[in-house]
């Protein structure tokens, strides 16, 4: 330990004196560097190092005791992160059947009744484990420590996801515990091919991450790229997965989300089965999924649980309302300002009469109402649930009615803004809906200046920008641009399950087949699809009934 500490550059303190070896060690900025600091054979030196490291840390417990007479030991754990009941039982077993044992390996493998134990010879692994909720046991004469996996932190119980509610489908959602989240994914995919690579990010937070993938589907190049981007993160702390999303996405200045986040285990499992990679972050219920394309903004997990006719109808409805959410205010402004002839005469006279006393042009009306509506929506989100929805509804009604009566805005504009707001609620992904809401305003400005030409060119620029986007190497408009005809079965429509036999072609995977192509034919031969043997089954049932009666 001394040789490693002495290898660090000597700096001077504020008093002009060179720092001690311990001060140099405490100046190490990253836990990774502490891995070069080895434990000492002398328990007193280890004790002094740990006490100085955790000065003024009231929640860190350093307990000295003797396993047997003249065999001193040291126990280190964080109160509140460790299961103290299990820790006490473990120490009782050590004291009762220790038998004077001093070897760390023998204690870990023979005496301690803990299912998860590791042996560490450096302070980096020791501190990372202890600050994560484990307990560390050090024994005199050993330059190693036993890390006891007895974490017992308080955590929220598994409940229904609040951001991705469904009528039909699983009602469980991720929680803030990373191990609970990995277990929920493991229950969905019971295969040894499911790999979970552990990582640690953040100089001060040392946040645990898990990179999750199926090694027989996900391409090694994609996995390497994900790990590379995560390793390049140099930041003080990662407090939520949104910070990781912003740091590893391809185009940080694009309004469109390039990484999917979800709090549903079934969505993660379905993504892994398509060859994607999931990033699980400790302390948040939101899991990141890469790569991510635009069509996934309009898809929900419920699309694959309902019958394909219902899913197709709802999906087409979402696309229509997404277009209305993006362009309805701009279309109204363009028509009332430049293209009045497009409206029927009666409707045009009605609109003109309603705007007769309005002192502002239609674009100013639109901005007033859109900003007011966005403010009401934000207020409804931030207020407590008991009053949030009531304030949003009453605020919209009162403000809209008062604005019309005061002659600030016209009644048609209130209708247009209401339709736009309702349409934005039909977009399943919250981050996608925010992008559409943001882009509504520049399109509105273009329509107020150039009319329909402004809307047309704005949409062309928008599509061109999306065509240039990539998400971990996958074109953002896939499978429409570049076109993949076989993948169109799951874009605007959702084809029946027996027709979706291949994984998406725009995703490079090791195995492109998701189900056997012979399965539908076997079902047809058995009469399960065309009903050819229904009469035969019905007849056999009637014969059995008559035999029972006789």
JSON list of N, CA, C and O in Angstrom, two decimals, residues 74-123:
[
{"chain": "A", "resi": 74, "resn": "UNK", "atom": "N", "xyz": [-12.40, -6.58, 12.29]},
{"chain": "A", "resi": 74, "resn": "UNK", "atom": "CA", "xyz": [-13.03, -5.29, 12.06]},
{"chain": "A", "resi": 74, "resn": "UNK", "atom": "C", "xyz": [-14.20, -5.48, 11.11]},
{"chain": "A", "resi": 74, "resn": "UNK", "atom": "O", "xyz": [-14.09, -6.16, 10.09]},
{"chain": "A", "resi": 75, "resn": "UNK", "atom": "N", "xyz": [-15.33, -4.88, 11.46]},
{"chain": "A", "resi": 75, "resn": "UNK", "atom": "CA", "xyz": [-16.54, -4.96, 10.64]},
{"chain": "A", "resi": 75, "resn": "UNK", "atom": "C", "xyz": [-16.90, -3.55, 10.18]},
{"chain": "A", "resi": 75, "resn": "UNK", "atom": "O", "xyz": [-16.96, -2.62, 10.99]},
{"chain": "A", "resi": 76, "resn": "UNK", "atom": "N", "xyz": [-17.16, -3.41, 8.90]},
{"chain": "A", "resi": 76, "resn": "UNK", "atom": "CA", "xyz": [-17.48, -2.11, 8.30]},
{"chain": "A", "resi": 76, "resn": "UNK", "atom": "C", "xyz": [-18.76, -2.23, 7.50]},
{"chain": "A", "resi": 76, "resn": "UNK", "atom": "O", "xyz": [-18.89, -3.09, 6.63]},
{"chain": "A", "resi": 77, "resn": "UNK", "atom": "N", "xyz": [-19.75, -1.34, 7.78]},
{"chain": "A", "resi": 77, "resn": "UNK", "atom": "CA", "xyz": [-20.98, -1.32, 7.02]},
{"chain": "A", "resi": 77, "resn": "UNK", "atom": "C", "xyz": [-21.65, 0.04, 7.18]},
{"chain": "A", "resi": 77, "resn": "UNK", "atom": "O", "xyz": [-21.25, 0.85, 8.03]},
{"chain": "A", "resi": 78, "resn": "UNK", "atom": "N", "xyz": [-22.64, 0.30, 6.33]},
{"chain": "A", "resi": 78, "resn": "UNK", "atom": "CA", "xyz": [-23.39, 1.56, 6.36]},
{"chain": "A", "resi": 78, "resn": "UNK", "atom": "C", "xyz": [-24.76, 1.29, 6.94]},
{"chain": "A", "resi": 78, "resn": "UNK", "atom": "O", "xyz": [-25.53, 0.49, 6.40]},
{"chain": "A", "resi": 79, "resn": "UNK", "atom": "N", "xyz": [-25.07, 1.95, 8.04]},
{"chain": "A", "resi": 79, "resn": "UNK", "atom": "CA", "xyz": [-26.36, 1.77, 8.70]},
{"chain": "A", "resi": 79, "resn": "UNK", "atom": "C", "xyz": [-27.47, 2.31, 7.80]},
{"chain": "A", "resi": 79, "resn": "UNK", "atom": "O", "xyz": [-27.44, 3.46, 7.37]},
{"chain": "A", "resi": 80, "resn": "UNK", "atom": "N", "xyz": [-28.45, 1.47, 7.52]},
{"chain": "A", "resi": 80, "resn": "UNK", "atom": "CA", "xyz": [-29.55, 1.85, 6.63]},
{"chain": "A", "resi": 80, "resn": "UNK", "atom": "C", "xyz": [-29.46, 1.20, 5.28]},
{"chain": "A", "resi": 80, "resn": "UNK", "atom": "O", "xyz": [-30.47, 1.08, 4.59]},
{"chain": "A", "resi": 81, "resn": "UNK", "atom": "N", "xyz": [-28.26, 0.79, 4.87]},
{"chain": "A", "resi": 81, "resn": "UNK", "atom": "CA", "xyz": [-28.09, 0.10, 3.60]},
{"chain": "A", "resi": 81, "resn": "UNK", "atom": "C", "xyz": [-27.90, -1.40, 3.77]},
{"chain": "A", "resi": 81, "resn": "UNK", "atom": "O", "xyz": [-28.07, -2.15, 2.82]},
{"chain": "A", "resi": 82, "resn": "UNK", "atom": "N", "xyz": [-27.53, -1.82, 4.99]},
{"chain": "A", "resi": 82, "resn": "UNK", "atom": "CA", "xyz": [-27.23, -3.23, 5.25]},
{"chain": "A", "resi": 82, "resn": "UNK", "atom": "C", "xyz": [-28.34, -3.84, 6.09]},
{"chain": "A", "resi": 82, "resn": "UNK", "atom": "O", "xyz": [-28.91, -3.19, 6.97]},
{"chain": "A", "resi": 83, "resn": "UNK", "atom": "N", "xyz": [-28.63, -5.09, 5.84]},
{"chain": "A", "resi": 83, "resn": "UNK", "atom": "CA", "xyz": [-29.59, -5.84, 6.64]},
{"chain": "A", "resi": 83, "resn": "UNK", "atom": "C", "xyz": [-28.94, -6.21, 7.96]},
{"chain": "A", "resi": 83, "resn": "UNK", "atom": "O", "xyz": [-28.20, -7.19, 8.06]},
{"chain": "A", "resi": 84, "resn": "UNK", "atom": "N", "xyz": [-29.19, -5.40, 8.99]},
{"chain": "A", "resi": 84, "resn": "UNK", "atom": "CA", "xyz": [-28.50, -5.59, 10.28]},
{"chain": "A", "resi": 84, "resn": "UNK", "atom": "C", "xyz": [-28.90, -6.90, 10.95]},
{"chain": "A", "resi": 84, "resn": "UNK", "atom": "O", "xyz": [-28.09, -7.50, 11.65]},
{"chain": "A", "resi": 85, "resn": "UNK", "atom": "N", "xyz": [-30.14, -7.35, 10.76]},
{"chain": "A", "resi": 85, "resn": "UNK", "atom": "CA", "xyz": [-30.55, -8.62, 11.37]},
{"chain": "A", "resi": 85, "resn": "UNK", "atom": "C", "xyz": [-29.75, -9.78, 10.80]},
{"chain": "A", "resi": 85, "resn": "UNK", "atom": "O", "xyz": [-29.23, -10.63, 11.54]},
{"chain": "A", "resi": 86, "resn": "UNK", "atom": "N", "xyz": [-29.61, -9.81, 9.48]},
{"chain": "A", "resi": 86, "resn": "UNK", "atom": "CA", "xyz": [-28.82, -10.86, 8.86]},
{"chain": "A", "resi": 86, "resn": "UNK", "atom": "C", "xyz": [-27.34, -10.71, 9.21]},
{"chain": "A", "resi": 86, "resn": "UNK", "atom": "O", "xyz": [-26.63, -11.71, 9.38]},
{"chain": "A", "resi": 87, "resn": "UNK", "atom": "N", "xyz": [-26.89, -9.48, 9.37]},
{"chain": "A", "resi": 87, "resn": "UNK", "atom": "CA", "xyz": [-25.49, -9.25, 9.75]},
{"chain": "A", "resi": 87, "resn": "UNK", "atom": "C", "xyz": [-25.23, -9.78, 11.15]},
{"chain": "A", "resi": 87, "resn": "UNK", "atom": "O", "xyz": [-24.20, -10.42, 11.41]},
{"chain": "A", "resi": 88, "resn": "UNK", "atom": "N", "xyz": [-26.15, -9.56, 12.08]},
{"chain": "A", "resi": 88, "resn": "UNK", "atom": "CA", "xyz": [-25.98, -10.07, 13.45]},
{"chain": "A", "resi": 88, "resn": "UNK", "atom": "C", "xyz": [-25.95, -11.60, 13.47]},
{"chain": "A", "resi": 88, "resn": "UNK", "atom": "O", "xyz": [-25.14, -12.21, 14.18]},
{"chain": "A", "resi": 89, "resn": "UNK", "atom": "N", "xyz": [-26.83, -12.23, 12.68]},
{"chain": "A", "resi": 89, "resn": "UNK", "atom": "CA", "xyz": [-26.84, -13.68, 12.62]},
{"chain": "A", "resi": 89, "resn": "UNK", "atom": "C", "xyz": [-25.53, -14.21, 12.04]},
{"chain": "A", "resi": 89, "resn": "UNK", "atom": "O", "xyz": [-25.00, -15.25, 12.49]},
{"chain": "A", "resi": 90, "resn": "UNK", "atom": "N", "xyz": [-25.00, -13.51, 11.05]},
{"chain": "A", "resi": 90, "resn": "UNK", "atom": "CA", "xyz": [-23.74, -13.93, 10.44]},
{"chain": "A", "resi": 90, "resn": "UNK", "atom": "C", "xyz": [-22.59, -13.84, 11.43]},
{"chain": "A", "resi": 90, "resn": "UNK", "atom": "O", "xyz": [-21.75, -14.74, 11.53]},
{"chain": "A", "resi": 91, "resn": "UNK", "atom": "N", "xyz": [-22.56, -12.76, 12.19]},
{"chain": "A", "resi": 91, "resn": "UNK", "atom": "CA", "xyz": [-21.49, -12.59, 13.19]},
{"chain": "A", "resi": 91, "resn": "UNK", "atom": "C", "xyz": [-21.62, -13.61, 14.32]},
{"chain": "A", "resi": 91, "resn": "UNK", "atom": "O", "xyz": [-20.61, -14.08, 14.87]},
{"chain": "A", "resi": 92, "resn": "UNK", "atom": "N", "xyz": [-22.85, -13.98, 14.67]},
{"chain": "A", "resi": 92, "resn": "UNK", "atom": "CA", "xyz": [-23.04, -15.02, 15.69]},
{"chain": "A", "resi": 92, "resn": "UNK", "atom": "C", "xyz": [-22.44, -16.34, 15.22]},
{"chain": "A", "resi": 92, "resn": "UNK", "atom": "O", "xyz": [-21.76, -17.05, 15.99]},
{"chain": "A", "resi": 93, "resn": "UNK", "atom": "N", "xyz": [-22.67, -16.69, 13.96]},
{"chain": "A", "resi": 93, "resn": "UNK", "atom": "CA", "xyz": [-22.10, -17.92, 13.43]},
{"chain": "A", "resi": 93, "resn": "UNK", "atom": "C", "xyz": [-20.59, -17.86, 13.44]},
{"chain": "A", "resi": 93, "resn": "UNK", "atom": "O", "xyz": [-19.91, -18.85, 13.75]},
{"chain": "A", "resi": 94, "resn": "UNK", "atom": "N", "xyz": [-20.02, -16.71, 13.14]},
{"chain": "A", "resi": 94, "resn": "UNK", "atom": "CA", "xyz": [-18.57, -16.57, 13.14]},
{"chain": "A", "resi": 94, "resn": "UNK", "atom": "C", "xyz": [-18.00, -16.73, 14.55]},
{"chain": "A", "resi": 94, "resn": "UNK", "atom": "O", "xyz": [-16.97, -17.38, 14.75]},
{"chain": "A", "resi": 95, "resn": "UNK", "atom": "N", "xyz": [-18.69, -16.15, 15.53]},
{"chain": "A", "resi": 95, "resn": "UNK", "atom": "CA", "xyz": [-18.19, -16.21, 16.90]},
{"chain": "A", "resi": 95, "resn": "UNK", "atom": "C", "xyz": [-18.34, -17.61, 17.50]},
{"chain": "A", "resi": 95, "resn": "UNK", "atom": "O", "xyz": [-17.49, -18.06, 18.27]},
{"chain": "A", "resi": 96, "resn": "UNK", "atom": "N", "xyz": [-19.42, -18.31, 17.11]},
{"chain": "A", "resi": 96, "resn": "UNK", "atom": "CA", "xyz": [-19.68, -19.62, 17.71]},
{"chain": "A", "resi": 96, "resn": "UNK", "atom": "C", "xyz": [-18.81, -20.72, 17.11]},
{"chain": "A", "resi": 96, "resn": "UNK", "atom": "O", "xyz": [-18.30, -21.59, 17.82]},
{"chain": "A", "resi": 97, "resn": "UNK", "atom": "N", "xyz": [-18.66, -20.70, 15.78]},
{"chain": "A", "resi": 97, "resn": "UNK", "atom": "CA", "xyz": [-17.95, -21.81, 15.14]},
{"chain": "A", "resi": 97, "resn": "UNK", "atom": "C", "xyz": [-16.66, -21.35, 14.47]},
{"chain": "A", "resi": 97, "resn": "UNK", "atom": "O", "xyz": [-16.11, -22.04, 13.63]},
{"chain": "A", "resi": 98, "resn": "UNK", "atom": "N", "xyz": [-16.22, -20.16, 14.85]},
{"chain": "A", "resi": 98, "resn": "UNK", "atom": "CA", "xyz": [-14.98, -19.66, 14.27]},
{"chain": "A", "resi": 98, "resn": "UNK", "atom": "C", "xyz": [-13.81, -20.57, 14.58]},
{"chain": "A", "resi": 98, "resn": "UNK", "atom": "O", "xyz": [-12.95, -20.81, 13.73]},
{"chain": "A", "resi": 99, "resn": "UNK", "atom": "N", "xyz": [-13.75, -21.04, 15.80]},
{"chain": "A", "resi": 99, "resn": "UNK", "atom": "CA", "xyz": [-12.71, -22.01, 16.16]},
{"chain": "A", "resi": 99, "resn": "UNK", "atom": "C", "xyz": [-11.30, -21.48, 16.04]},
{"chain": "A", "resi": 99, "resn": "UNK", "atom": "O", "xyz": [-10.38, -22.25, 15.75]},
{"chain": "A", "resi": 100, "resn": "UNK", "atom": "N", "xyz": [-11.11, -20.22, 16.21]},
{"chain": "A", "resi": 100, "resn": "UNK", "atom": "CA", "xyz": [-9.77, -19.67, 16.12]},
{"chain": "A", "resi": 100, "resn": "UNK", "atom": "C", "xyz": [-9.25, -19.53, 14.71]},
{"chain": "A", "resi": 100, "resn": "UNK", "atom": "O", "xyz": [-8.05, -19.32, 14.51]},
{"chain": "A", "resi": 101, "resn": "UNK", "atom": "N", "xyz": [-10.14, -19.63, 13.71]},
{"chain": "A", "resi": 101, "resn": "UNK", "atom": "CA", "xyz": [-9.71, -19.53, 12.32]},
{"chain": "A", "resi": 101, "resn": "UNK", "atom": "C", "xyz": [-9.33, -18.10, 11.98]},
{"chain": "A", "resi": 101, "resn": "UNK", "atom": "O", "xyz": [-10.05, -17.15, 12.32]},
{"chain": "A", "resi": 102, "resn": "UNK", "atom": "N", "xyz": [-8.21, -17.92, 11.31]},
{"chain": "A", "resi": 102, "resn": "UNK", "atom": "CA", "xyz": [-7.74, -16.58, 10.94]},
{"chain": "A", "resi": 102, "resn": "UNK", "atom": "C", "xyz": [-7.63, -16.40, 9.42]},
{"chain": "A", "resi": 102, "resn": "UNK", "atom": "O", "xyz": [-7.46, -15.27, 8.96]},
{"chain": "A", "resi": 103, "resn": "UNK", "atom": "N", "xyz": [-7.74, -17.44, 8.66]},
{"chain": "A", "resi": 103, "resn": "UNK", "atom": "CA", "xyz": [-7.61, -17.34, 7.21]},
{"chain": "A", "resi": 103, "resn": "UNK", "atom": "C", "xyz": [-8.90, -16.79, 6.61]},
{"chain": "A", "resi": 103, "resn": "UNK", "atom": "O", "xyz": [-9.99, -17.32, 6.87]},
{"chain": "A", "resi": 104, "resn": "UNK", "atom": "N", "xyz": [-8.77, -15.73, 5.82]},
{"chain": "A", "resi": 104, "resn": "UNK", "atom": "CA", "xyz": [-9.94, -15.12, 5.18]},
{"chain": "A", "resi": 104, "resn": "UNK", "atom": "C", "xyz": [-10.65, -16.11, 4.27]},
{"chain": "A", "resi": 104, "resn": "UNK", "atom": "O", "xyz": [-11.88, -16.22, 4.26]},
{"chain": "A", "resi": 105, "resn": "UNK", "atom": "N", "xyz": [-9.89, -16.88, 3.51]},
{"chain": "A", "resi": 105, "resn": "UNK", "atom": "CA", "xyz": [-10.49, -17.83, 2.59]},
{"chain": "A", "resi": 105, "resn": "UNK", "atom": "C", "xyz": [-11.28, -18.90, 3.33]},
{"chain": "A", "resi": 105, "resn": "UNK", "atom": "O", "xyz": [-12.39, -19.27, 2.94]},
{"chain": "A", "resi": 106, "resn": "UNK", "atom": "N", "xyz": [-10.73, -19.40, 4.43]},
{"chain": "A", "resi": 106, "resn": "UNK", "atom": "CA", "xyz": [-11.43, -20.43, 5.21]},
{"chain": "A", "resi": 106, "resn": "UNK", "atom": "C", "xyz": [-12.69, -19.86, 5.85]},
{"chain": "A", "resi": 106, "resn": "UNK", "atom": "O", "xyz": [-13.73, -20.52, 5.88]},
{"chain": "A", "resi": 107, "resn": "UNK", "atom": "N", "xyz": [-12.61, -18.65, 6.37]},
{"chain": "A", "resi": 107, "resn": "UNK", "atom": "CA", "xyz": [-13.78, -18.03, 7.00]},
{"chain": "A", "resi": 107, "resn": "UNK", "atom": "C", "xyz": [-14.89, -17.84, 5.97]},
{"chain": "A", "resi": 107, "resn": "UNK", "atom": "O", "xyz": [-16.06, -18.11, 6.23]},
{"chain": "A", "resi": 108, "resn": "UNK", "atom": "N", "xyz": [-14.53, -17.37, 4.78]},
{"chain": "A", "resi": 108, "resn": "UNK", "atom": "CA", "xyz": [-15.55, -17.10, 3.75]},
{"chain": "A", "resi": 108, "resn": "UNK", "atom": "C", "xyz": [-16.17, -18.38, 3.21]},
{"chain": "A", "resi": 108, "resn": "UNK", "atom": "O", "xyz": [-17.38, -18.43, 2.95]},
{"chain": "A", "resi": 109, "resn": "UNK", "atom": "N", "xyz": [-15.36, -19.45, 3.04]},
{"chain": "A", "resi": 109, "resn": "UNK", "atom": "CA", "xyz": [-15.85, -20.64, 2.37]},
{"chain": "A", "resi": 109, "resn": "UNK", "atom": "C", "xyz": [-16.41, -21.70, 3.31]},
{"chain": "A", "resi": 109, "resn": "UNK", "atom": "O", "xyz": [-17.17, -22.57, 2.87]},
{"chain": "A", "resi": 110, "resn": "UNK", "atom": "N", "xyz": [-16.05, -21.63, 4.59]},
{"chain": "A", "resi": 110, "resn": "UNK", "atom": "CA", "xyz": [-16.44, -22.72, 5.50]},
{"chain": "A", "resi": 110, "resn": "UNK", "atom": "C", "xyz": [-17.35, -22.24, 6.62]},
{"chain": "A", "resi": 110, "resn": "UNK", "atom": "O", "xyz": [-18.33, -22.90, 6.96]},
{"chain": "A", "resi": 111, "resn": "UNK", "atom": "N", "xyz": [-17.08, -21.06, 7.17]},
{"chain": "A", "resi": 111, "resn": "UNK", "atom": "CA", "xyz": [-17.74, -20.65, 8.41]},
{"chain": "A", "resi": 111, "resn": "UNK", "atom": "C", "xyz": [-18.96, -19.78, 8.16]},
{"chain": "A", "resi": 111, "resn": "UNK", "atom": "O", "xyz": [-20.02, -20.01, 8.73]},
{"chain": "A", "resi": 112, "resn": "UNK", "atom": "N", "xyz": [-18.83, -18.76, 7.33]},
{"chain": "A", "resi": 112, "resn": "UNK", "atom": "CA", "xyz": [-19.90, -17.77, 7.18]},
{"chain": "A", "resi": 112, "resn": "UNK", "atom": "C", "xyz": [-21.07, -18.35, 6.39]},
{"chain": "A", "resi": 112, "resn": "UNK", "atom": "O", "xyz": [-20.88, -18.90, 5.31]},
{"chain": "A", "resi": 113, "resn": "UNK", "atom": "N", "xyz": [-22.31, -18.20, 6.91]},
{"chain": "A", "resi": 113, "resn": "UNK", "atom": "CA", "xyz": [-23.49, -18.75, 6.22]},
{"chain": "A", "resi": 113, "resn": "UNK", "atom": "C", "xyz": [-24.13, -17.75, 5.27]},
{"chain": "A", "resi": 113, "resn": "UNK", "atom": "O", "xyz": [-25.34, -17.68, 5.15]},
{"chain": "A", "resi": 114, "resn": "UNK", "atom": "N", "xyz": [-23.33, -16.98, 4.55]},
{"chain": "A", "resi": 114, "resn": "UNK", "atom": "CA", "xyz": [-23.86, -15.98, 3.61]},
{"chain": "A", "resi": 114, "resn": "UNK", "atom": "C", "xyz": [-23.74, -16.53, 2.20]},
{"chain": "A", "resi": 114, "resn": "UNK", "atom": "O", "xyz": [-22.69, -17.05, 1.80]},
{"chain": "A", "resi": 115, "resn": "UNK", "atom": "N", "xyz": [-24.80, -16.41, 1.43]},
{"chain": "A", "resi": 115, "resn": "UNK", "atom": "CA", "xyz": [-24.81, -17.00, 0.09]},
{"chain": "A", "resi": 115, "resn": "UNK", "atom": "C", "xyz": [-23.89, -16.26, -0.87]},
{"chain": "A", "resi": 115, "resn": "UNK", "atom": "O", "xyz": [-23.30, -16.86, -1.77]},
{"chain": "A", "resi": 116, "resn": "UNK", "atom": "N", "xyz": [-23.75, -14.95, -0.69]},
{"chain": "A", "resi": 116, "resn": "UNK", "atom": "CA", "xyz": [-22.93, -14.15, -1.60]},
{"chain": "A", "resi": 116, "resn": "UNK", "atom": "C", "xyz": [-21.77, -13.53, -0.83]},
{"chain": "A", "resi": 116, "resn": "UNK", "atom": "O", "xyz": [-21.97, -12.66, 0.02]},
{"chain": "A", "resi": 117, "resn": "UNK", "atom": "N", "xyz": [-20.58, -14.00, -1.12]},
{"chain": "A", "resi": 117, "resn": "UNK", "atom": "CA", "xyz": [-19.37, -13.43, -0.51]},
{"chain": "A", "resi": 117, "resn": "UNK", "atom": "C", "xyz": [-18.32, -13.23, -1.60]},
{"chain": "A", "resi": 117, "resn": "UNK", "atom": "O", "xyz": [-18.25, -14.01, -2.55]},
{"chain": "A", "resi": 118, "resn": "UNK", "atom": "N", "xyz": [-17.54, -12.16, -1.43]},
{"chain": "A", "resi": 118, "resn": "UNK", "atom": "CA", "xyz": [-16.42, -11.89, -2.31]},
{"chain": "A", "resi": 118, "resn": "UNK", "atom": "C", "xyz": [-15.22, -11.52, -1.44]},
{"chain": "A", "resi": 118, "resn": "UNK", "atom": "O", "xyz": [-15.37, -11.10, -0.29]},
{"chain": "A", "resi": 119, "resn": "UNK", "atom": "N", "xyz": [-14.05, -11.71, -2.01]},
{"chain": "A", "resi": 119, "resn": "UNK", "atom": "CA", "xyz": [-12.81, -11.37, -1.32]},
{"chain": "A", "resi": 119, "resn": "UNK", "atom": "C", "xyz": [-12.13, -10.26, -2.10]},
{"chain": "A", "resi": 119, "resn": "UNK", "atom": "O", "xyz": [-11.94, -10.37, -3.31]},
{"chain": "A", "resi": 120, "resn": "UNK", "atom": "N", "xyz": [-11.79, -9.18, -1.40]},
{"chain": "A", "resi": 120, "resn": "UNK", "atom": "CA", "xyz": [-11.15, -8.03, -2.03]},
{"chain": "A", "resi": 120, "resn": "UNK", "atom": "C", "xyz": [-9.81, -7.76, -1.36]},
{"chain": "A", "resi": 120, "resn": "UNK", "atom": "O", "xyz": [-9.67, -7.93, -0.15]},
{"chain": "A", "resi": 121, "resn": "UNK", "atom": "N", "xyz": [-8.84, -7.32, -2.17]},
{"chain": "A", "resi": 121, "resn": "UNK", "atom": "CA", "xyz": [-7.52, -6.98, -1.63]},
{"chain": "A", "resi": 121, "resn": "UNK", "atom": "C", "xyz": [-7.18, -5.51, -1.81]},
{"chain": "A", "resi": 121, "resn": "UNK", "atom": "O", "xyz": [-6.04, -5.10, -1.62]},
{"chain": "A", "resi": 122, "resn": "UNK", "atom": "N", "xyz": [-8.17, -4.67, -2.20]},
{"chain": "A", "resi": 122, "resn": "UNK", "atom": "CA", "xyz": [-7.92, -3.24, -2.40]},
{"chain": "A", "resi": 122, "resn": "UNK", "atom": "C", "xyz": [-9.08, -2.43, -1.86]},
{"chain": "A", "resi": 122, "resn": "UNK", "atom": "O", "xyz": [-10.19, -2.93, -1.67]},
{"chain": "A", "resi": 123, "resn": "UNK", "atom": "N", "xyz": [-8.81, -1.15, -1.63]},
{"chain": "A", "resi": 123, "resn": "UNK", "atom": "CA", "xyz": [-9.82, -0.27, -1.05]},
{"chain": "A", "resi": 123, "resn": "UNK", "atom": "C", "xyz": [-10.88, 0.15, -2.06]},
{"chain": "A", "resi": 123, "resn": "UNK", "atom": "O", "xyz": [-11.99, 0.50, -1.67]}
]
